[in-house]
mmCIF file of C-alpha atoms in Angstrom:
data_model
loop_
_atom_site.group_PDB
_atom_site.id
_atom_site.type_symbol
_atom_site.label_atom_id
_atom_site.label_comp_id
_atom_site.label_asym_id
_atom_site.label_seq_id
_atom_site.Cartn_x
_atom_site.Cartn_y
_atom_site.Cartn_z
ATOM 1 C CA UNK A 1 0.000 0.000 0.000
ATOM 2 C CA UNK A 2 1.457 3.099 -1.244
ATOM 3 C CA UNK A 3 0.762 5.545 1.993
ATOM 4 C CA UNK A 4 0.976 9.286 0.572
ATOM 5 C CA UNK A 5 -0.758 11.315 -1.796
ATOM 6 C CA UNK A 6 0.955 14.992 -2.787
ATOM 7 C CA UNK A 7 -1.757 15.769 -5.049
ATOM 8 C CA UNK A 8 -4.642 17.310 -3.206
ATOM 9 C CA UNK A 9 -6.546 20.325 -2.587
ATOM 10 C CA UNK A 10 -8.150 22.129 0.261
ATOM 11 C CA UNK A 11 -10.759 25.351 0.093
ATOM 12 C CA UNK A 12 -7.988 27.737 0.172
ATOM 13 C CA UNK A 13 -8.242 26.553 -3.562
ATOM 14 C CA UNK A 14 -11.115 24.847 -5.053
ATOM 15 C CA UNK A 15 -11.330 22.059 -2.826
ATOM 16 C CA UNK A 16 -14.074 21.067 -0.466
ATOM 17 C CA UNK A 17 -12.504 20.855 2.873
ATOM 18 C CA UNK A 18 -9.853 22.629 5.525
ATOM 19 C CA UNK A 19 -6.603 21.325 5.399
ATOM 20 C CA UNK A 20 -7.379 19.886 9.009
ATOM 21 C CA UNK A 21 -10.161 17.840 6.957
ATOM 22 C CA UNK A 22 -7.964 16.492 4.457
ATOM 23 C CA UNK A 23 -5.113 15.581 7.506
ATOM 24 C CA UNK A 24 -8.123 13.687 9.315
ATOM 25 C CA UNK A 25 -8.711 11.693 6.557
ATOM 26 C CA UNK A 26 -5.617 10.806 5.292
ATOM 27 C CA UNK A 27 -4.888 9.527 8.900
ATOM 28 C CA UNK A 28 -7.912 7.847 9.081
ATOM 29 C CA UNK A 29 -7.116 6.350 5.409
ATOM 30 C CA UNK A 30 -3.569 4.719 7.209
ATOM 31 C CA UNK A 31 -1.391 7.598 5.422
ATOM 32 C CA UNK A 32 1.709 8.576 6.690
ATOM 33 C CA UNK A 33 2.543 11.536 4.302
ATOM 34 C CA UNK A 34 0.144 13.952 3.101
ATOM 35 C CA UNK A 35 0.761 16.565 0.402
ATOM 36 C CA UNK A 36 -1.663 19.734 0.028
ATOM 37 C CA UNK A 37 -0.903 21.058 -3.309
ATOM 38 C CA UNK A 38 -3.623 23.984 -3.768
ATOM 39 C CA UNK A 39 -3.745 25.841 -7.088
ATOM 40 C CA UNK A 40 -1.338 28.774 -8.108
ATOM 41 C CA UNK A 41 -2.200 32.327 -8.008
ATOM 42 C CA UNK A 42 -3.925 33.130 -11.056
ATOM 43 C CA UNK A 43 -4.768 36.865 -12.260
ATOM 44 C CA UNK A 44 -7.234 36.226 -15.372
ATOM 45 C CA UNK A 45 -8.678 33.196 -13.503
ATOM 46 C CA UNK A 46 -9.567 33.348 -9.823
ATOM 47 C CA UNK A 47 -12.335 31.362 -9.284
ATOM 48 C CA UNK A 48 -10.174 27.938 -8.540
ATOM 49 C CA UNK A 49 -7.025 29.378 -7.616
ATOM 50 C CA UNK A 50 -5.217 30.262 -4.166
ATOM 51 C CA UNK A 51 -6.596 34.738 -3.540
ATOM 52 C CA UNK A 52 -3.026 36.147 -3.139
ATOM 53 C CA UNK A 53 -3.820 37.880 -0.534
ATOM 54 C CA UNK A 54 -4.281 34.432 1.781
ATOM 55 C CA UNK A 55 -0.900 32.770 0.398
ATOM 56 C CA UNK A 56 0.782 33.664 3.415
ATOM 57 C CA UNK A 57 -1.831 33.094 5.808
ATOM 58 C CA UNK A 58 -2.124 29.543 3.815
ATOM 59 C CA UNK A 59 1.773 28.636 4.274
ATOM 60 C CA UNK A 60 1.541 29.730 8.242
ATOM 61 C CA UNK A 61 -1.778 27.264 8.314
ATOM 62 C CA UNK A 62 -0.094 24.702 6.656
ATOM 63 C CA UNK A 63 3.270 24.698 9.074
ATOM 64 C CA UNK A 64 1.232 25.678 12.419
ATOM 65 C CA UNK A 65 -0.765 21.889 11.189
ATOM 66 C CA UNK A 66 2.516 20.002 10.382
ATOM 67 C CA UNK A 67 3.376 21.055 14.145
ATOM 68 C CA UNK A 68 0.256 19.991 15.513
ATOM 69 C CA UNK A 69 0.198 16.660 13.710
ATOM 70 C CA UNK A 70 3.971 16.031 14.300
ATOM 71 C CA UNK A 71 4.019 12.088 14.800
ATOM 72 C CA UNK A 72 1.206 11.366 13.331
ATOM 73 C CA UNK A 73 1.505 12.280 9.572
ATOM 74 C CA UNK A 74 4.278 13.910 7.856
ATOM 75 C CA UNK A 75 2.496 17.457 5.918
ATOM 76 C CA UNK A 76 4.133 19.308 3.106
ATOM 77 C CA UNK A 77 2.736 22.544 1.560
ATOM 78 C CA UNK A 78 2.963 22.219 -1.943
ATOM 79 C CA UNK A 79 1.355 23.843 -4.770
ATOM 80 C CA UNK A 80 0.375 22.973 -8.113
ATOM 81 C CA UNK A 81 2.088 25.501 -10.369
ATOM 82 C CA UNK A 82 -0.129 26.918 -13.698
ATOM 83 C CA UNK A 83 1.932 27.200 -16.279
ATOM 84 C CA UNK A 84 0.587 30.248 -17.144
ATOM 85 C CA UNK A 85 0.707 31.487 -13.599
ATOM 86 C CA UNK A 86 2.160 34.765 -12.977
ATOM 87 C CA UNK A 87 2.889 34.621 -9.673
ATOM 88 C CA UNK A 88 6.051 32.822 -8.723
ATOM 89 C CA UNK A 89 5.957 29.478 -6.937
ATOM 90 C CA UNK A 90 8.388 30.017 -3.926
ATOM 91 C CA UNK A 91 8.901 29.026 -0.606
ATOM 92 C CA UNK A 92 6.949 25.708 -1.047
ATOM 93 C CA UNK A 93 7.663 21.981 -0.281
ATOM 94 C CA UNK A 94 7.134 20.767 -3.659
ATOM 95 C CA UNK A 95 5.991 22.078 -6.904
ATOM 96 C CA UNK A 96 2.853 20.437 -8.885
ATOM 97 C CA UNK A 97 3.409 21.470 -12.835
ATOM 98 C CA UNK A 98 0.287 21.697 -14.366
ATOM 99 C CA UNK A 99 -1.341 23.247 -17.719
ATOM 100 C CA UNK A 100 -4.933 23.646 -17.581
ATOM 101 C CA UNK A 101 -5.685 26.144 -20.049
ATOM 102 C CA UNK A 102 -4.237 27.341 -23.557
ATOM 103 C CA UNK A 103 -3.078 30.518 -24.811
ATOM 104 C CA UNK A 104 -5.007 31.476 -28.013
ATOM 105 C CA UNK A 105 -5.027 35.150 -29.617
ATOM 106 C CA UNK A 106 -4.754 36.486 -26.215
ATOM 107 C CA UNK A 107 -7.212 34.890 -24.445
ATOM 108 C CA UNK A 108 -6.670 31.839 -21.733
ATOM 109 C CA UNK A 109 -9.120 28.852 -22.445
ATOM 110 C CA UNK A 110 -9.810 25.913 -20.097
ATOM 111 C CA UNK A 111 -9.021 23.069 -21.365
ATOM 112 C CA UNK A 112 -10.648 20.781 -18.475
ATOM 113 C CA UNK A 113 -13.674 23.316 -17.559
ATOM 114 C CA UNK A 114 -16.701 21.703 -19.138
ATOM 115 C CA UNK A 115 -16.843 19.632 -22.599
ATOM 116 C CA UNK A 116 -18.893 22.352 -24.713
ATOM 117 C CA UNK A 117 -16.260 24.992 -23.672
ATOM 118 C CA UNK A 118 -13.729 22.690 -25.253
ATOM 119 C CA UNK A 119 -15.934 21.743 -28.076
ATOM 120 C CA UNK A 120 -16.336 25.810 -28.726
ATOM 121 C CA UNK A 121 -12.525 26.208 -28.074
ATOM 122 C CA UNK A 122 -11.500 23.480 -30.706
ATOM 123 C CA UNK A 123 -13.967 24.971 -33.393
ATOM 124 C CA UNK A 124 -13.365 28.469 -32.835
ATOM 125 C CA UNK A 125 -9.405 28.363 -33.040
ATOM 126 C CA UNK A 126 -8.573 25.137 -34.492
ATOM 127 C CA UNK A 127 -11.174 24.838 -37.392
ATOM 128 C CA UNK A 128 -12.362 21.637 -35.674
ATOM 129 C CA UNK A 129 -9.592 20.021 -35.614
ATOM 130 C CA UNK A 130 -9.340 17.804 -32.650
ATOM 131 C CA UNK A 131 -5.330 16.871 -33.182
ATOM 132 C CA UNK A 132 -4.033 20.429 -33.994
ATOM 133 C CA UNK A 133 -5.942 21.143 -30.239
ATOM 134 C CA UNK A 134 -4.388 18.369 -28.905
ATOM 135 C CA UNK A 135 -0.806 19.077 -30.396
ATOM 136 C CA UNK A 136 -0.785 22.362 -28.894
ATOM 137 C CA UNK A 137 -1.783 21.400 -25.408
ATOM 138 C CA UNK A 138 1.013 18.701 -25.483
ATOM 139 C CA UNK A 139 3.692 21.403 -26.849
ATOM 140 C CA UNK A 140 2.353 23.315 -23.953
ATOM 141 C CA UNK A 141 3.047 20.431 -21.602
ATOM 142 C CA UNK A 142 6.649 19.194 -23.084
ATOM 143 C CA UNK A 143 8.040 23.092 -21.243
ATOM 144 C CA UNK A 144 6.251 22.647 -17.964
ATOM 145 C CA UNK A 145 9.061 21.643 -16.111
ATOM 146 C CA UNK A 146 11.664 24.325 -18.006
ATOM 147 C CA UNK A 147 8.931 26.779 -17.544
ATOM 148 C CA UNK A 148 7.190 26.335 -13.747
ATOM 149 C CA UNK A 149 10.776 24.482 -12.553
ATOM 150 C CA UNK A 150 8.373 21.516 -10.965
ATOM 151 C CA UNK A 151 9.270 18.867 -9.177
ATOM 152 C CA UNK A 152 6.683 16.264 -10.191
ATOM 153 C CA UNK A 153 4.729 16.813 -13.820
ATOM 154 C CA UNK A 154 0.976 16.960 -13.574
ATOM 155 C CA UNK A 155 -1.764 15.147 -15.317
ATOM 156 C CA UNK A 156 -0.269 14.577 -18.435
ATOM 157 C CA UNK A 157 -3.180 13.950 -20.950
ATOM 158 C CA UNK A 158 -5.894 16.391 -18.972
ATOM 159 C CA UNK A 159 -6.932 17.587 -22.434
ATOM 160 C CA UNK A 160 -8.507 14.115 -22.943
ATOM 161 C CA UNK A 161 -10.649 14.745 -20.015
ATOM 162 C CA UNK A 162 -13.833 14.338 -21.737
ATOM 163 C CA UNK A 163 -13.325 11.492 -24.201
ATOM 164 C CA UNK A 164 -14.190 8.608 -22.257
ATOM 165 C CA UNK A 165 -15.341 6.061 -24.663
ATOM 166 C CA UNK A 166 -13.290 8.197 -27.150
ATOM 167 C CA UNK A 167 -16.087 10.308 -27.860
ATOM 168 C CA UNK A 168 -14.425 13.269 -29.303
ATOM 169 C CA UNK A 169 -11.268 11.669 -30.706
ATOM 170 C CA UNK A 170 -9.065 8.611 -31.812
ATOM 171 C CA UNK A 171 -6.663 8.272 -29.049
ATOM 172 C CA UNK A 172 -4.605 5.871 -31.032
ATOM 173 C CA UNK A 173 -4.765 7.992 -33.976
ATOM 174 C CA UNK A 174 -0.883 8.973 -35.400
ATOM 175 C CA UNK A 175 -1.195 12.144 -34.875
ATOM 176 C CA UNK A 176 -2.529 12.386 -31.127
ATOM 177 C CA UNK A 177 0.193 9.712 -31.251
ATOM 178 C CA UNK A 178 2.914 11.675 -31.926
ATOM 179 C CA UNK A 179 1.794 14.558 -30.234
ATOM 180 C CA UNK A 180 2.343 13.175 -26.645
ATOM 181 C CA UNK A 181 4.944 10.839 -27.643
ATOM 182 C CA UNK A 182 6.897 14.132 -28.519
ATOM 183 C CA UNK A 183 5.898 15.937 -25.207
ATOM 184 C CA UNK A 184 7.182 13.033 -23.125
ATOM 185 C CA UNK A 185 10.621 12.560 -25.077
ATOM 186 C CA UNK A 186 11.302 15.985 -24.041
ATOM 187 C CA UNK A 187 10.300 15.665 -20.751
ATOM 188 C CA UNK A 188 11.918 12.685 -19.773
ATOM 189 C CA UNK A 189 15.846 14.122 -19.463
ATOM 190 C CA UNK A 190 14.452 16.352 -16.614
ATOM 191 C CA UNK A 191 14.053 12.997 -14.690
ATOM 192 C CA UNK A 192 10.736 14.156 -12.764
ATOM 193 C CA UNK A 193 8.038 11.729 -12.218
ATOM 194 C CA UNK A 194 4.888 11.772 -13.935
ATOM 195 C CA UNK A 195 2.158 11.219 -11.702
ATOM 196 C CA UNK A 196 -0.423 8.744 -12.368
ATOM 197 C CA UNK A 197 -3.682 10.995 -11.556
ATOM 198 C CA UNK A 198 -6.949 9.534 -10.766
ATOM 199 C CA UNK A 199 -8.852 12.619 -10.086
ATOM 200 C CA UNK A 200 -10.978 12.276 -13.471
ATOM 201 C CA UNK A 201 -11.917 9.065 -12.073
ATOM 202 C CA UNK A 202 -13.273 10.315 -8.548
ATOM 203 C CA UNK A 203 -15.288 13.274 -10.107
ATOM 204 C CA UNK A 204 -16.790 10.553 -12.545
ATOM 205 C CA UNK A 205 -15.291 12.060 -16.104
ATOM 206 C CA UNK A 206 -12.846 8.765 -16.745
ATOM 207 C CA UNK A 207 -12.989 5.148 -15.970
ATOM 208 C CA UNK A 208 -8.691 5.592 -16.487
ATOM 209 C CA UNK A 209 -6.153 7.788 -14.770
ATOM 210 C CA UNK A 210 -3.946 9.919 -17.020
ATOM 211 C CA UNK A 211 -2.148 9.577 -18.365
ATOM 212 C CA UNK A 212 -3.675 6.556 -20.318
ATOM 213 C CA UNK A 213 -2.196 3.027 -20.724
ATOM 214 C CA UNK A 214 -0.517 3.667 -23.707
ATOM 215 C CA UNK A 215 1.418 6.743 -22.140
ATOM 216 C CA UNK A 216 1.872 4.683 -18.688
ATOM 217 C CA UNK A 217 3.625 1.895 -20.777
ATOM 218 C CA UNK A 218 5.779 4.734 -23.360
ATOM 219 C CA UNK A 219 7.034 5.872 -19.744
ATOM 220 C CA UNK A 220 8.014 2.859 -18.052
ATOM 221 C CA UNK A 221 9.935 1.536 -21.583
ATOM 222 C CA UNK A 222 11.632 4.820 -21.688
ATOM 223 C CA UNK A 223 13.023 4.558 -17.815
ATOM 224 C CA UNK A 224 10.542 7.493 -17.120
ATOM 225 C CA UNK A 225 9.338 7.213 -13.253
ATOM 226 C CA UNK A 226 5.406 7.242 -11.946
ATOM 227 C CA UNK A 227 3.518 8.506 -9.169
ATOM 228 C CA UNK A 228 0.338 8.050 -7.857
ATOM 229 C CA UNK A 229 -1.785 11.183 -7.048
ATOM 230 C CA UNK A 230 -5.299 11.254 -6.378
ATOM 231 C CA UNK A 231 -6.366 15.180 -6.980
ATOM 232 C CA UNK A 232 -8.414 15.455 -4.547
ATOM 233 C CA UNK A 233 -10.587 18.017 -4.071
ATOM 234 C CA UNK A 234 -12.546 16.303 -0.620
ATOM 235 C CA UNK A 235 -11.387 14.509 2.286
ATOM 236 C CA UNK A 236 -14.014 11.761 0.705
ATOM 237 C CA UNK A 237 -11.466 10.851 -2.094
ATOM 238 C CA UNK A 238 -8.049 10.985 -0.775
ATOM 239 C CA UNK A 239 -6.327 7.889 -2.177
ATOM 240 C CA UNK A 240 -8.993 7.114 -4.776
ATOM 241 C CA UNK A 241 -8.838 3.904 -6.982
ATOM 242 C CA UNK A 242 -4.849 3.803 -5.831
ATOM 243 C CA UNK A 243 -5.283 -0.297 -5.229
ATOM 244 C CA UNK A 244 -5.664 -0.442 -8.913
ATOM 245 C CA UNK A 245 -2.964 0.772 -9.960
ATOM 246 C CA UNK A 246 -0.932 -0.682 -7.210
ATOM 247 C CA UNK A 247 -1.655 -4.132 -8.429
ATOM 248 C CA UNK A 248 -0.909 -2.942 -11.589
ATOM 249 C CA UNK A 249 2.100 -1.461 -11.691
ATOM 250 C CA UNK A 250 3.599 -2.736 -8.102
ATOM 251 C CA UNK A 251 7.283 -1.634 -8.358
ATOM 252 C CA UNK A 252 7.055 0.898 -11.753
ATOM 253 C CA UNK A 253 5.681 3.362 -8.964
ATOM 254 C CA UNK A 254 7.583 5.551 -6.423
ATOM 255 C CA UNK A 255 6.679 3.754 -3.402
ATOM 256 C CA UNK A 256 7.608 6.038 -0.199
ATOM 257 C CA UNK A 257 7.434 10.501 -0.606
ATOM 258 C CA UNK A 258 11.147 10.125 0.534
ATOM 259 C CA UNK A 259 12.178 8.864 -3.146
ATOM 260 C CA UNK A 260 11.159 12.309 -3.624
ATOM 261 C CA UNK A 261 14.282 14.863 -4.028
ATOM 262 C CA UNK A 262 11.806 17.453 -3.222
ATOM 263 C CA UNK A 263 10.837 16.541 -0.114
ATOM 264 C CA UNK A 264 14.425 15.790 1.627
ATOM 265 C CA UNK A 265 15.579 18.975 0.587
ATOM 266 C CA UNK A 266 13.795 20.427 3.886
ATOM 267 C CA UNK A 267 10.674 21.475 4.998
ATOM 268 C CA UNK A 268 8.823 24.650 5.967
ATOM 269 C CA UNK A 269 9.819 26.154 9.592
#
């Protein structure tokens, strides 16, 4: 049993519960490390993201908790890093990189929000064109870690968040093919993990973590390491579906946070 999860979020962000919440749980849950990674400041998007005004107040929560909870469960403030954040990711634990949106003639659009906002998104600036979208989300993703300097690369695939079933688009088709394939080649010399993300799966949008099989497989041939997050945004779902891919993969994951560069490096006072 894998027993931490660095991939979560509290309502400081978008999530559901206090950080005390998602501590009880994870306890309860037989964790012994607990990650609380809450969205990066954000100026053209603020609904899900950290107010910058409370970042502070959130780091002097987070280490008056890991005090409190000494002995009981190891806590690291983390926070998962937009790429297209423009407020600098400092002073934390660990460092989430994540691209949820795209850049396109000046304007930021979700790619993960709702399906008919990427439906609109794809027709409006891509003529359609399901692969040229996806191509551009994975060019996006292939600089996270040059561009956010993370420590553990984030949902790989999120722009496939709504084609379960492959509704939308071929996921073995060449050119989606080659479009992640490339992303990962370049990623892999940085030697972070990927994680293996299973919030889709909680909130009911995919039966499969990203990134998919076919990615999880491409990463393990290519000496790439994996590691299992649950993005949780509620106590409820810490750890979700994590036996699965336990069985699965066994020894292809990172096993214990202190394989984790990151989190040796020190910790907040």
């Amino acid at each position: 049993m894998i027993r931490f999860d660095l991939h979560t979020h509290s309502n400081y962000s978008d999530g559901e519960n206090t950080p005390e919440e998602m501590i009880e749980s994870a306890i309860s849950l037989g964790l012994t490390c607990l990650g609380i990674s809450d969205h990066s400041y954000t100026s053209f998007d603020l609904e899900p993201c950290v107010p910058k005004e409370r970042l502070e107040e959130r780091r002097r929560a987070m280490a008056e908790l890991r005090k409190k909870y000494h002995g009981r469960i190891d806590l690291f403030c983390g926070i998962e890093q937009e790429y297209y954040s423009d407020f600098p990711a400092e002073g934390y634990d660990y460092i989430i990189g994540s691209v949820h949106y795209l850049l396109l003639d000046g304007e930021y659009r979700h790619v993960d929000n709702t399906p008919e906002m990427a439906r609109r998104t794809v027709e409006a600036y891509f003529g359609g064109d399901w692969y040229a979208y996806a191509a551009a989300y994975f060019d996006t993703v292939s600089d996270v870690v040059e561009h956010t300097g993370c420590d553990i690369i984030g949902h790989l695939d999120l722009v496939s968040k709504f084609n379960e079933k492959e509704q939308l688009f071929d996921e073995s088709h060449p050119r989606y093919v080659a479009a992640w394939q490339a992303a990962i080649d370049r990623l892999l010399p940085y030697g972070k993990p990927f994680e293996i993300n299973t919030g889709a799966m909680s909130r009911g949008w995919r039966t499969q973590a990203y990134p998919n099989a076919q990615m999880i497989d491409y990463i393990r041939a290519n000496g790439g390491r994996l590691l299992l997050s649950s993005d949780s945004h509620s106590a409820k779902t810490i750890r979700h579906a994590f036996a699965r891919y336990e069985e699965a993969l066994g020894d292809s994951l990172i096993q214990s946070a202190d394989e984790l560069p990151c989190l040796r490096r020190g910790r907040l006072a």
